[in-house]
């Protein structure tokens, strides 16, 4: 559970680092880059421990899969609430297909 929580917090920071500046397009690009680097540093302070702790329980591929699912969820919430963008049905179908891949990664064959 610690891994999931740490990955969620890290993804919130990374989503802001990657996409938060889109609300401030009038700001110079170099400022957006510097601010994004600062936010990404905080993200790494959660991501690295999440992977270190999580690797005792999950494989690296499973950790990456968990992280991607969390990223999709965080991004959907971010794009609707922060960027005020519409979440279209085809986006949800595409995300659903990606989440379907979780079955194959976690299934013991």
PDB file of N, CA and C in Angstrom:
ATOM      1  N   UNK A   1       0.822  -1.200   0.000  1.00  0.00           N
ATOM      2  CA  UNK A   1       0.000   0.000   0.000  1.00  0.00           C
ATOM      3  C   UNK A   1       0.864   1.262   0.000  1.00  0.00           C
ATOM      4  N   UNK A   2       2.017   1.209   0.676  1.00  0.00           N
ATOM      5  CA  UNK A   2       2.924   2.358   0.667  1.00  0.00           C
ATOM      6  C   UNK A   2       3.372   2.680  -0.756  1.00  0.00           C
ATOM      7  N   UNK A   3       3.625   1.636  -1.518  1.00  0.00           N
ATOM      8  CA  UNK A   3       4.077   1.825  -2.899  1.00  0.00           C
ATOM      9  C   UNK A   3       3.026   2.575  -3.712  1.00  0.00           C
ATOM     10  N   UNK A   4       1.778   2.156  -3.594  1.00  0.00           N
ATOM     11  CA  UNK A   4       0.685   2.782  -4.349  1.00  0.00           C
ATOM     12  C   UNK A   4       0.536   4.248  -3.948  1.00  0.00           C
ATOM     13  N   UNK A   5       0.593   4.516  -2.662  1.00  0.00           N
ATOM     14  CA  UNK A   5       0.463   5.891  -2.176  1.00  0.00           C
ATOM     15  C   UNK A   5       1.616   6.761  -2.673  1.00  0.00           C
ATOM     16  N   UNK A   6       2.848   6.263  -2.554  1.00  0.00           N
ATOM     17  CA  UNK A   6       4.010   7.017  -3.020  1.00  0.00           C
ATOM     18  C   UNK A   6       3.962   7.245  -4.527  1.00  0.00           C
ATOM     19  N   UNK A   7       3.551   6.230  -5.277  1.00  0.00           N
ATOM     20  CA  UNK A   7       3.445   6.388  -6.733  1.00  0.00           C
ATOM     21  C   UNK A   7       2.364   7.404  -7.103  1.00  0.00           C
ATOM     22  N   UNK A   8       1.284   7.424  -6.357  1.00  0.00           N
ATOM     23  CA  UNK A   8       0.210   8.382  -6.628  1.00  0.00           C
ATOM     24  C   UNK A   8       0.695   9.808  -6.388  1.00  0.00           C
ATOM     25  N   UNK A   9       1.346  10.033  -5.255  1.00  0.00           N
ATOM     26  CA  UNK A   9       1.870  11.373  -4.955  1.00  0.00           C
ATOM     27  C   UNK A   9       2.895  11.784  -6.015  1.00  0.00           C
ATOM     28  N   UNK A  10       3.780  10.863  -6.368  1.00  0.00           N
ATOM     29  CA  UNK A  10       4.793  11.181  -7.372  1.00  0.00           C
ATOM     30  C   UNK A  10       4.157  11.537  -8.709  1.00  0.00           C
ATOM     31  N   UNK A  11       3.099  10.834  -9.082  1.00  0.00           N
ATOM     32  CA  UNK A  11       2.429  11.117 -10.351  1.00  0.00           C
ATOM     33  C   UNK A  11       1.689  12.442 -10.345  1.00  0.00           C
ATOM     34  N   UNK A  12       1.187  12.837  -9.205  1.00  0.00           N
ATOM     35  CA  UNK A  12       0.544  14.152  -9.117  1.00  0.00           C
ATOM     36  C   UNK A  12       1.584  15.233  -9.404  1.00  0.00           C
ATOM     37  N   UNK A  13       2.748  15.123  -8.768  1.00  0.00           N
ATOM     38  CA  UNK A  13       3.806  16.111  -9.014  1.00  0.00           C
ATOM     39  C   UNK A  13       4.278  16.073 -10.467  1.00  0.00           C
ATOM     40  N   UNK A  14       4.470  14.880 -11.013  1.00  0.00           N
ATOM     41  CA  UNK A  14       4.978  14.780 -12.384  1.00  0.00           C
ATOM     42  C   UNK A  14       3.964  15.307 -13.391  1.00  0.00           C
ATOM     43  N   UNK A  15       2.696  15.087 -13.133  1.00  0.00           N
ATOM     44  CA  UNK A  15       1.679  15.612 -14.044  1.00  0.00           C
ATOM     45  C   UNK A  15       1.720  17.138 -14.064  1.00  0.00           C
ATOM     46  N   UNK A  16       1.894  17.741 -12.902  1.00  0.00           N
ATOM     47  CA  UNK A  16       2.030  19.203 -12.865  1.00  0.00           C
ATOM     48  C   UNK A  16       3.324  19.649 -13.542  1.00  0.00           C
ATOM     49  N   UNK A  17       4.395  18.893 -13.364  1.00  0.00           N
ATOM     50  CA  UNK A  17       5.669  19.258 -13.999  1.00  0.00           C
ATOM     51  C   UNK A  17       5.548  19.203 -15.522  1.00  0.00           C
ATOM     52  N   UNK A  18       4.881  18.188 -16.028  1.00  0.00           N
ATOM     53  CA  UNK A  18       4.795  18.007 -17.475  1.00  0.00           C
ATOM     54  C   UNK A  18       3.721  18.865 -18.125  1.00  0.00           C
ATOM     55  N   UNK A  19       2.590  19.051 -17.440  1.00  0.00           N
ATOM     56  CA  UNK A  19       1.442  19.678 -18.093  1.00  0.00           C
ATOM     57  C   UNK A  19       0.939  20.954 -17.418  1.00  0.00           C
ATOM     58  N   UNK A  20       1.366  21.240 -16.203  1.00  0.00           N
ATOM     59  CA  UNK A  20       0.869  22.408 -15.479  1.00  0.00           C
ATOM     60  C   UNK A  20       1.145  23.720 -16.187  1.00  0.00           C
ATOM     61  N   UNK A  21       2.261  23.794 -16.873  1.00  0.00           N
ATOM     62  CA  UNK A  21       2.641  25.035 -17.577  1.00  0.00           C
ATOM     63  C   UNK A  21       1.746  25.341 -18.767  1.00  0.00           C
ATOM     64  N   UNK A  22       0.948  24.389 -19.205  1.00  0.00           N
ATOM     65  CA  UNK A  22       0.076  24.625 -20.358  1.00  0.00           C
ATOM     66  C   UNK A  22      -0.976  25.694 -20.072  1.00  0.00           C
ATOM     67  N   UNK A  23      -1.248  25.923 -18.804  1.00  0.00           N
ATOM     68  CA  UNK A  23      -2.174  26.989 -18.433  1.00  0.00           C
ATOM     69  C   UNK A  23      -1.516  28.363 -18.525  1.00  0.00           C
ATOM     70  N   UNK A  24      -0.210  28.397 -18.628  1.00  0.00           N
ATOM     71  CA  UNK A  24       0.545  29.655 -18.612  1.00  0.00           C
ATOM     72  C   UNK A  24       1.402  29.785 -19.869  1.00  0.00           C
ATOM     73  N   UNK A  25       0.770  29.699 -21.008  1.00  0.00           N
ATOM     74  CA  UNK A  25       1.491  29.736 -22.287  1.00  0.00           C
ATOM     75  C   UNK A  25       2.160  31.072 -22.559  1.00  0.00           C
ATOM     76  N   UNK A  26       1.711  32.127 -21.869  1.00  0.00           N
ATOM     77  CA  UNK A  26       2.330  33.441 -22.065  1.00  0.00           C
ATOM     78  C   UNK A  26       3.659  33.554 -21.325  1.00  0.00           C
ATOM     79  N   UNK A  27       3.910  32.639 -20.413  1.00  0.00           N
ATOM     80  CA  UNK A  27       5.166  32.631 -19.654  1.00  0.00           C
ATOM     81  C   UNK A  27       6.301  32.150 -20.552  1.00  0.00           C
ATOM     82  N   UNK A  28       7.490  32.720 -20.412  1.00  0.00           N
ATOM     83  CA  UNK A  28       8.620  32.275 -21.235  1.00  0.00           C
ATOM     84  C   UNK A  28       8.915  30.783 -21.031  1.00  0.00           C
ATOM     85  N   UNK A  29       9.324  30.123 -22.090  1.00  0.00           N
ATOM     86  CA  UNK A  29       9.583  28.692 -22.046  1.00  0.00           C
ATOM     87  C   UNK A  29      10.649  28.328 -21.018  1.00  0.00           C
ATOM     88  N   UNK A  30      11.698  29.154 -20.898  1.00  0.00           N
ATOM     89  CA  UNK A  30      12.771  28.825 -19.964  1.00  0.00           C
ATOM     90  C   UNK A  30      12.275  28.819 -18.519  1.00  0.00           C
ATOM     91  N   UNK A  31      11.304  29.653 -18.207  1.00  0.00           N
ATOM     92  CA  UNK A  31      10.719  29.646 -16.863  1.00  0.00           C
ATOM     93  C   UNK A  31       9.911  28.365 -16.655  1.00  0.00           C
ATOM     94  N   UNK A  32       9.147  27.988 -17.654  1.00  0.00           N
ATOM     95  CA  UNK A  32       8.380  26.745 -17.569  1.00  0.00           C
ATOM     96  C   UNK A  32       9.309  25.553 -17.350  1.00  0.00           C
ATOM     97  N   UNK A  33      10.438  25.549 -18.039  1.00  0.00           N
ATOM     98  CA  UNK A  33      11.393  24.454 -17.898  1.00  0.00           C
ATOM     99  C   UNK A  33      11.972  24.417 -16.488  1.00  0.00           C
ATOM    100  N   UNK A  34      12.393  25.560 -15.969  1.00  0.00           N
ATOM    101  CA  UNK A  34      12.973  25.604 -14.620  1.00  0.00           C
ATOM    102  C   UNK A  34      11.966  25.209 -13.549  1.00  0.00           C
ATOM    103  N   UNK A  35      10.750  25.722 -13.664  1.00  0.00           N
ATOM    104  CA  UNK A  35       9.715  25.360 -12.693  1.00  0.00           C
ATOM    105  C   UNK A  35       9.413  23.866 -12.793  1.00  0.00           C
ATOM    106  N   UNK A  36       9.328  23.349 -14.006  1.00  0.00           N
ATOM    107  CA  UNK A  36       9.064  21.919 -14.191  1.00  0.00           C
ATOM    108  C   UNK A  36      10.170  21.060 -13.589  1.00  0.00           C
ATOM    109  N   UNK A  37      11.417  21.470 -13.748  1.00  0.00           N
ATOM    110  CA  UNK A  37      12.532  20.731 -13.133  1.00  0.00           C
ATOM    111  C   UNK A  37      12.402  20.702 -11.619  1.00  0.00           C
ATOM    112  N   UNK A  38      12.038  21.837 -11.044  1.00  0.00           N
ATOM    113  CA  UNK A  38      11.858  21.902  -9.595  1.00  0.00           C
ATOM    114  C   UNK A  38      10.757  20.971  -9.112  1.00  0.00           C
ATOM    115  N   UNK A  39       9.646  20.961  -9.842  1.00  0.00           N
ATOM    116  CA  UNK A  39       8.541  20.066  -9.484  1.00  0.00           C
ATOM    117  C   UNK A  39       8.959  18.614  -9.687  1.00  0.00           C
ATOM    118  N   UNK A  40       9.684  18.335 -10.757  1.00  0.00           N
ATOM    119  CA  UNK A  40      10.130  16.964 -11.037  1.00  0.00           C
ATOM    120  C   UNK A  40      11.073  16.454  -9.953  1.00  0.00           C
ATOM    121  N   UNK A  41      11.881  17.342  -9.362  1.00  0.00           N
ATOM    122  CA  UNK A  41      12.750  16.916  -8.263  1.00  0.00           C
ATOM    123  C   UNK A  41      11.912  16.355  -7.112  1.00  0.00           C
ATOM    124  N   UNK A  42      10.831  17.065  -6.773  1.00  0.00           N
ATOM    125  CA  UNK A  42       9.949  16.594  -5.706  1.00  0.00           C
ATOM    126  C   UNK A  42       9.335  15.256  -6.107  1.00  0.00           C
ATOM    127  N   UNK A  43       8.960  15.128  -7.371  1.00  0.00           N
ATOM    128  CA  UNK A  43       8.396  13.869  -7.863  1.00  0.00           C
ATOM    129  C   UNK A  43       9.370  12.723  -7.632  1.00  0.00           C
ATOM    130  N   UNK A  44      10.639  12.930  -7.930  1.00  0.00           N
ATOM    131  CA  UNK A  44      11.637  11.885  -7.743  1.00  0.00           C
ATOM    132  C   UNK A  44      11.796  11.502  -6.279  1.00  0.00           C
ATOM    133  N   UNK A  45      11.558  12.434  -5.377  1.00  0.00           N
ATOM    134  CA  UNK A  45      11.652  12.144  -3.937  1.00  0.00           C
ATOM    135  C   UNK A  45      10.575  11.154  -3.495  1.00  0.00           C
ATOM    136  N   UNK A  46       9.532  10.999  -4.280  1.00  0.00           N
ATOM    137  CA  UNK A  46       8.494   9.999  -4.009  1.00  0.00           C
ATOM    138  C   UNK A  46       8.643   8.773  -4.906  1.00  0.00           C
ATOM    139  N   UNK A  47       9.027   8.983  -6.155  1.00  0.00           N
ATOM    140  CA  UNK A  47       9.123   7.885  -7.123  1.00  0.00           C
ATOM    141  C   UNK A  47      10.217   6.884  -6.752  1.00  0.00           C
ATOM    142  N   UNK A  48      11.377   7.379  -6.408  1.00  0.00           N
ATOM    143  CA  UNK A  48      12.495   6.477  -6.103  1.00  0.00           C
ATOM    144  C   UNK A  48      12.189   5.596  -4.890  1.00  0.00           C
ATOM    145  N   UNK A  49      11.708   6.166  -3.771  1.00  0.00           N
ATOM    146  CA  UNK A  49      11.348   5.288  -2.649  1.00  0.00           C
ATOM    147  C   UNK A  49      10.207   4.320  -2.995  1.00  0.00           C
ATOM    148  N   UNK A  50       9.251   4.786  -3.798  1.00  0.00           N
ATOM    149  CA  UNK A  50       8.148   3.901  -4.194  1.00  0.00           C
ATOM    150  C   UNK A  50       8.680   2.669  -4.912  1.00  0.00           C
ATOM    151  N   UNK A  51       9.589   2.878  -5.845  1.00  0.00           N
ATOM    152  CA  UNK A  51      10.144   1.749  -6.585  1.00  0.00           C
ATOM    153  C   UNK A  51      11.039   0.878  -5.716  1.00  0.00           C
ATOM    154  N   UNK A  52      11.810   1.506  -4.838  1.00  0.00           N
ATOM    155  CA  UNK A  52      12.693   0.743  -3.949  1.00  0.00           C
ATOM    156  C   UNK A  52      11.886  -0.142  -3.010  1.00  0.00           C
ATOM    157  N   UNK A  53      10.868   0.458  -2.382  1.00  0.00           N
ATOM    158  CA  UNK A  53      10.004  -0.294  -1.466  1.00  0.00           C
ATOM    159  C   UNK A  53       9.188  -1.329  -2.233  1.00  0.00           C
ATOM    160  N   UNK A  54       8.625  -0.911  -3.351  1.00  0.00           N
ATOM    161  CA  UNK A  54       7.752  -1.787  -4.129  1.00  0.00           C
ATOM    162  C   UNK A  54       8.443  -2.989  -4.735  1.00  0.00           C
ATOM    163  N   UNK A  55       9.743  -2.867  -4.989  1.00  0.00           N
ATOM    164  CA  UNK A  55      10.458  -3.967  -5.647  1.00  0.00           C
ATOM    165  C   UNK A  55      10.617  -5.185  -4.741  1.00  0.00           C
ATOM    166  N   UNK A  56      10.357  -5.040  -3.461  1.00  0.00           N
ATOM    167  CA  UNK A  56      10.342  -6.199  -2.562  1.00  0.00           C
ATOM    168  C   UNK A  56       9.106  -7.059  -2.791  1.00  0.00           C
ATOM    169  N   UNK A  57       8.055  -6.444  -3.312  1.00  0.00           N
ATOM    170  CA  UNK A  57       6.782  -7.130  -3.514  1.00  0.00           C
ATOM    171  C   UNK A  57       6.445  -7.371  -4.985  1.00  0.00           C
ATOM    172  N   UNK A  58       6.878  -6.462  -5.858  1.00  0.00           N
ATOM    173  CA  UNK A  58       6.528  -6.521  -7.271  1.00  0.00           C
ATOM    174  C   UNK A  58       7.784  -6.610  -8.122  1.00  0.00           C
ATOM    175  N   UNK A  59       7.616  -7.119  -9.344  1.00  0.00           N
ATOM    176  CA  UNK A  59       8.710  -7.072 -10.310  1.00  0.00           C
ATOM    177  C   UNK A  59       8.789  -5.654 -10.876  1.00  0.00           C
ATOM    178  N   UNK A  60       9.867  -5.354 -11.557  1.00  0.00           N
ATOM    179  CA  UNK A  60      10.006  -4.032 -12.172  1.00  0.00           C
ATOM    180  C   UNK A  60       8.900  -3.794 -13.201  1.00  0.00           C
ATOM    181  N   UNK A  61       8.566  -4.820 -13.971  1.00  0.00           N
ATOM    182  CA  UNK A  61       7.495  -4.680 -14.965  1.00  0.00           C
ATOM    183  C   UNK A  61       6.153  -4.423 -14.293  1.00  0.00           C
ATOM    184  N   UNK A  62       5.905  -5.075 -13.174  1.00  0.00           N
ATOM    185  CA  UNK A  62       4.663  -4.833 -12.448  1.00  0.00           C
ATOM    186  C   UNK A  62       4.638  -3.417 -11.862  1.00  0.00           C
ATOM    187  N   UNK A  63       5.764  -2.958 -11.329  1.00  0.00           N
ATOM    188  CA  UNK A  63       5.836  -1.591 -10.813  1.00  0.00           C
ATOM    189  C   UNK A  63       5.550  -0.573 -11.906  1.00  0.00           C
ATOM    190  N   UNK A  64       6.125  -0.791 -13.072  1.00  0.00           N
ATOM    191  CA  UNK A  64       5.908   0.133 -14.194  1.00  0.00           C
ATOM    192  C   UNK A  64       4.442   0.120 -14.618  1.00  0.00           C
ATOM    193  N   UNK A  65       3.833  -1.033 -14.620  1.00  0.00           N
ATOM    194  CA  UNK A  65       2.428  -1.152 -14.996  1.00  0.00           C
ATOM    195  C   UNK A  65       1.539  -0.415 -13.997  1.00  0.00           C
ATOM    196  N   UNK A  66       1.810  -0.608 -12.704  1.00  0.00           N
ATOM    197  CA  UNK A  66       1.062   0.103 -11.668  1.00  0.00           C
ATOM    198  C   UNK A  66       1.213   1.599 -11.865  1.00  0.00           C
ATOM    199  N   UNK A  67       2.436   2.043 -12.104  1.00  0.00           N
ATOM    200  CA  UNK A  67       2.711   3.465 -12.281  1.00  0.00           C
ATOM    201  C   UNK A  67       1.941   4.025 -13.477  1.00  0.00           C
ATOM    202  N   UNK A  68       1.874   3.285 -14.569  1.00  0.00           N
ATOM    203  CA  UNK A  68       1.168   3.769 -15.764  1.00  0.00           C
ATOM    204  C   UNK A  68      -0.329   3.885 -15.524  1.00  0.00           C
ATOM    205  N   UNK A  69      -0.911   2.941 -14.806  1.00  0.00           N
ATOM    206  CA  UNK A  69      -2.342   3.015 -14.501  1.00  0.00           C
ATOM    207  C   UNK A  69      -2.620   4.225 -13.611  1.00  0.00           C
ATOM    208  N   UNK A  70      -1.776   4.413 -12.594  1.00  0.00           N
ATOM    209  CA  UNK A  70      -1.930   5.579 -11.729  1.00  0.00           C
ATOM    210  C   UNK A  70      -1.782   6.855 -12.544  1.00  0.00           C
ATOM    211  N   UNK A  71      -0.826   6.882 -13.461  1.00  0.00           N
ATOM    212  CA  UNK A  71      -0.614   8.055 -14.313  1.00  0.00           C
ATOM    213  C   UNK A  71      -1.872   8.385 -15.112  1.00  0.00           C
ATOM    214  N   UNK A  72      -2.508   7.380 -15.682  1.00  0.00           N
ATOM    215  CA  UNK A  72      -3.725   7.616 -16.461  1.00  0.00           C
ATOM    216  C   UNK A  72      -4.843   8.180 -15.598  1.00  0.00           C
ATOM    217  N   UNK A  73      -4.997   7.642 -14.401  1.00  0.00           N
ATOM    218  CA  UNK A  73      -6.051   8.124 -13.508  1.00  0.00           C
ATOM    219  C   UNK A  73      -5.768   9.570 -13.093  1.00  0.00           C
ATOM    220  N   UNK A  74      -4.536   9.826 -12.659  1.00  0.00           N
ATOM    221  CA  UNK A  74      -4.158  11.175 -12.237  1.00  0.00           C
ATOM    222  C   UNK A  74      -4.323  12.149 -13.402  1.00  0.00           C
ATOM    223  N   UNK A  75      -3.889  11.744 -14.592  1.00  0.00           N
ATOM    224  CA  UNK A  75      -3.983  12.633 -15.748  1.00  0.00           C
ATOM    225  C   UNK A  75      -5.431  12.949 -16.100  1.00  0.00           C
ATOM    226  N   UNK A  76      -6.310  11.968 -16.038  1.00  0.00           N
ATOM    227  CA  UNK A  76      -7.724  12.221 -16.334  1.00  0.00           C
ATOM    228  C   UNK A  76      -8.299  13.263 -15.386  1.00  0.00           C
ATOM    229  N   UNK A  77      -8.040  13.101 -14.105  1.00  0.00           N
ATOM    230  CA  UNK A  77      -8.536  14.062 -13.116  1.00  0.00           C
ATOM    231  C   UNK A  77      -7.916  15.435 -13.364  1.00  0.00           C
ATOM    232  N   UNK A  78      -6.611  15.478 -13.607  1.00  0.00           N
ATOM    233  CA  UNK A  78      -5.893  16.731 -13.846  1.00  0.00           C
ATOM    234  C   UNK A  78      -6.432  17.461 -15.074  1.00  0.00           C
ATOM    235  N   UNK A  79      -6.600  16.735 -16.174  1.00  0.00           N
ATOM    236  CA  UNK A  79      -7.020  17.396 -17.413  1.00  0.00           C
ATOM    237  C   UNK A  79      -8.423  17.964 -17.309  1.00  0.00           C
ATOM    238  N   UNK A  80      -9.285  17.294 -16.558  1.00  0.00           N
ATOM    239  CA  UNK A  80     -10.653  17.792 -16.401  1.00  0.00           C
ATOM    240  C   UNK A  80     -10.710  18.940 -15.401  1.00  0.00           C
ATOM    241  N   UNK A  81     -10.088  18.765 -14.231  1.00  0.00           N
ATOM    242  CA  UNK A  81     -10.212  19.769 -13.170  1.00  0.00           C
ATOM    243  C   UNK A  81      -9.279  20.962 -13.345  1.00  0.00           C
ATOM    244  N   UNK A  82      -8.044  20.727 -13.768  1.00  0.00           N
ATOM    245  CA  UNK A  82      -7.066  21.815 -13.846  1.00  0.00           C
ATOM    246  C   UNK A  82      -7.040  22.482 -15.221  1.00  0.00           C
ATOM    247  N   UNK A  83      -6.979  21.672 -16.268  1.00  0.00           N
ATOM    248  CA  UNK A  83      -6.918  22.225 -17.621  1.00  0.00           C
ATOM    249  C   UNK A  83      -8.297  22.502 -18.208  1.00  0.00           C
ATOM    250  N   UNK A  84      -9.338  22.016 -17.539  1.00  0.00           N
ATOM    251  CA  UNK A  84     -10.722  22.221 -17.986  1.00  0.00           C
ATOM    252  C   UNK A  84     -10.960  21.643 -19.382  1.00  0.00           C
ATOM    253  N   UNK A  85     -10.335  20.501 -19.643  1.00  0.00           N
ATOM    254  CA  UNK A  85     -10.531  19.832 -20.931  1.00  0.00           C
ATOM    255  C   UNK A  85     -11.569  18.726 -20.785  1.00  0.00           C
ATOM    256  N   UNK A  86     -12.254  18.480 -21.863  1.00  0.00           N
ATOM    257  CA  UNK A  86     -13.276  17.444 -21.886  1.00  0.00           C
ATOM    258  C   UNK A  86     -12.618  16.064 -21.946  1.00  0.00           C
ATOM    259  N   UNK A  87     -13.155  15.132 -21.191  1.00  0.00           N
ATOM    260  CA  UNK A  87     -12.697  13.747 -21.241  1.00  0.00           C
ATOM    261  C   UNK A  87     -13.608  13.004 -22.209  1.00  0.00           C
ATOM    262  N   UNK A  88     -13.135  12.787 -23.410  1.00  0.00           N
ATOM    263  CA  UNK A  88     -13.965  12.212 -24.471  1.00  0.00           C
ATOM    264  C   UNK A  88     -14.055  10.694 -24.322  1.00  0.00           C
ATOM    265  N   UNK A  89     -15.102  10.133 -24.887  1.00  0.00           N
ATOM    266  CA  UNK A  89     -15.343   8.704 -24.760  1.00  0.00           C
ATOM    267  C   UNK A  89     -14.216   7.882 -25.374  1.00  0.00           C
ATOM    268  N   UNK A  90     -13.648   8.350 -26.482  1.00  0.00           N
ATOM    269  CA  UNK A  90     -12.590   7.577 -27.129  1.00  0.00           C
ATOM    270  C   UNK A  90     -11.314   7.568 -26.295  1.00  0.00           C
ATOM    271  N   UNK A  91     -11.080   8.632 -25.498  1.00  0.00           N
ATOM    272  CA  UNK A  91      -9.937   8.627 -24.581  1.00  0.00           C
ATOM    273  C   UNK A  91     -10.133   7.530 -23.542  1.00  0.00           C
ATOM    274  N   UNK A  92     -11.352   7.457 -23.003  1.00  0.00           N
ATOM    275  CA  UNK A  92     -11.651   6.451 -21.983  1.00  0.00           C
ATOM    276  C   UNK A  92     -11.526   5.031 -22.529  1.00  0.00           C
ATOM    277  N   UNK A  93     -11.959   4.822 -23.755  1.00  0.00           N
ATOM    278  CA  UNK A  93     -11.826   3.502 -24.370  1.00  0.00           C
ATOM    279  C   UNK A  93     -10.344   3.145 -24.523  1.00  0.00           C
ATOM    280  N   UNK A  94      -9.559   4.096 -25.003  1.00  0.00           N
ATOM    281  CA  UNK A  94      -8.124   3.859 -25.156  1.00  0.00           C
ATOM    282  C   UNK A  94      -7.442   3.588 -23.828  1.00  0.00           C
ATOM    283  N   UNK A  95      -7.772   4.379 -22.808  1.00  0.00           N
ATOM    284  CA  UNK A  95      -7.201   4.158 -21.485  1.00  0.00           C
ATOM    285  C   UNK A  95      -7.640   2.799 -20.940  1.00  0.00           C
ATOM    286  N   UNK A  96      -8.882   2.445 -21.186  1.00  0.00           N
ATOM    287  CA  UNK A  96      -9.385   1.145 -20.741  1.00  0.00           C
ATOM    288  C   UNK A  96      -8.615  -0.005 -21.363  1.00  0.00           C
ATOM    289  N   UNK A  97      -8.266   0.134 -22.620  1.00  0.00           N
ATOM    290  CA  UNK A  97      -7.478  -0.913 -23.278  1.00  0.00           C
ATOM    291  C   UNK A  97      -6.091  -1.026 -22.646  1.00  0.00           C
ATOM    292  N   UNK A  98      -5.512   0.114 -22.297  1.00  0.00           N
ATOM    293  CA  UNK A  98      -4.206   0.075 -21.636  1.00  0.00           C
ATOM    294  C   UNK A  98      -4.302  -0.590 -20.264  1.00  0.00           C
ATOM    295  N   UNK A  99      -5.361  -0.264 -19.549  1.00  0.00           N
ATOM    296  CA  UNK A  99      -5.555  -0.865 -18.239  1.00  0.00           C
ATOM    297  C   UNK A  99      -5.801  -2.370 -18.379  1.00  0.00           C
ATOM    298  N   UNK A 100      -6.429  -2.770 -19.480  1.00  0.00           N
ATOM    299  CA  UNK A 100      -6.620  -4.200 -19.738  1.00  0.00           C
ATOM    300  C   UNK A 100      -5.303  -4.955 -19.819  1.00  0.00           C
ATOM    301  N   UNK A 101      -4.241  -4.270 -20.194  1.00  0.00           N
ATOM    302  CA  UNK A 101      -2.917  -4.901 -20.265  1.00  0.00           C
ATOM    303  C   UNK A 101      -2.427  -5.328 -18.886  1.00  0.00           C
ATOM    304  N   UNK A 102      -2.965  -4.703 -17.843  1.00  0.00           N
ATOM    305  CA  UNK A 102      -2.584  -5.060 -16.470  1.00  0.00           C
ATOM    306  C   UNK A 102      -2.829  -6.555 -16.231  1.00  0.00           C
ATOM    307  N   UNK A 103      -3.898  -7.070 -16.776  1.00  0.00           N
ATOM    308  CA  UNK A 103      -4.224  -8.487 -16.607  1.00  0.00           C
ATOM    309  C   UNK A 103      -3.061  -9.366 -17.060  1.00  0.00           C
ATOM    310  N   UNK A 104      -2.513  -9.053 -18.218  1.00  0.00           N
ATOM    311  CA  UNK A 104      -1.440  -9.887 -18.768  1.00  0.00           C
ATOM    312  C   UNK A 104      -0.141  -9.757 -17.991  1.00  0.00           C
ATOM    313  N   UNK A 105       0.117  -8.588 -17.433  1.00  0.00           N
ATOM    314  CA  UNK A 105       1.346  -8.377 -16.669  1.00  0.00           C
ATOM    315  C   UNK A 105       1.278  -9.087 -15.318  1.00  0.00           C
ATOM    316  N   UNK A 106       0.112  -9.070 -14.682  1.00  0.00           N
ATOM    317  CA  UNK A 106      -0.011  -9.632 -13.337  1.00  0.00           C
ATOM    318  C   UNK A 106      -0.466 -11.085 -13.327  1.00  0.00           C
ATOM    319  N   UNK A 107      -0.927 -11.602 -14.423  1.00  0.00           N
ATOM    320  CA  UNK A 107      -1.383 -12.994 -14.503  1.00  0.00           C
ATOM    321  C   UNK A 107      -0.193 -13.937 -14.410  1.00  0.00           C
ATOM    322  N   UNK A 108      -0.301 -14.922 -13.523  1.00  0.00           N
ATOM    323  CA  UNK A 108       0.738 -15.954 -13.415  1.00  0.00           C
ATOM    324  C   UNK A 108       0.475 -16.998 -14.509  1.00  0.00           C
ATOM    325  N   UNK A 109       1.383 -17.107 -15.428  1.00  0.00           N
ATOM    326  CA  UNK A 109       1.211 -18.029 -16.550  1.00  0.00           C
ATOM    327  C   UNK A 109       1.946 -19.317 -16.296  1.00  0.00           C
TER     328      UNK A 109
END
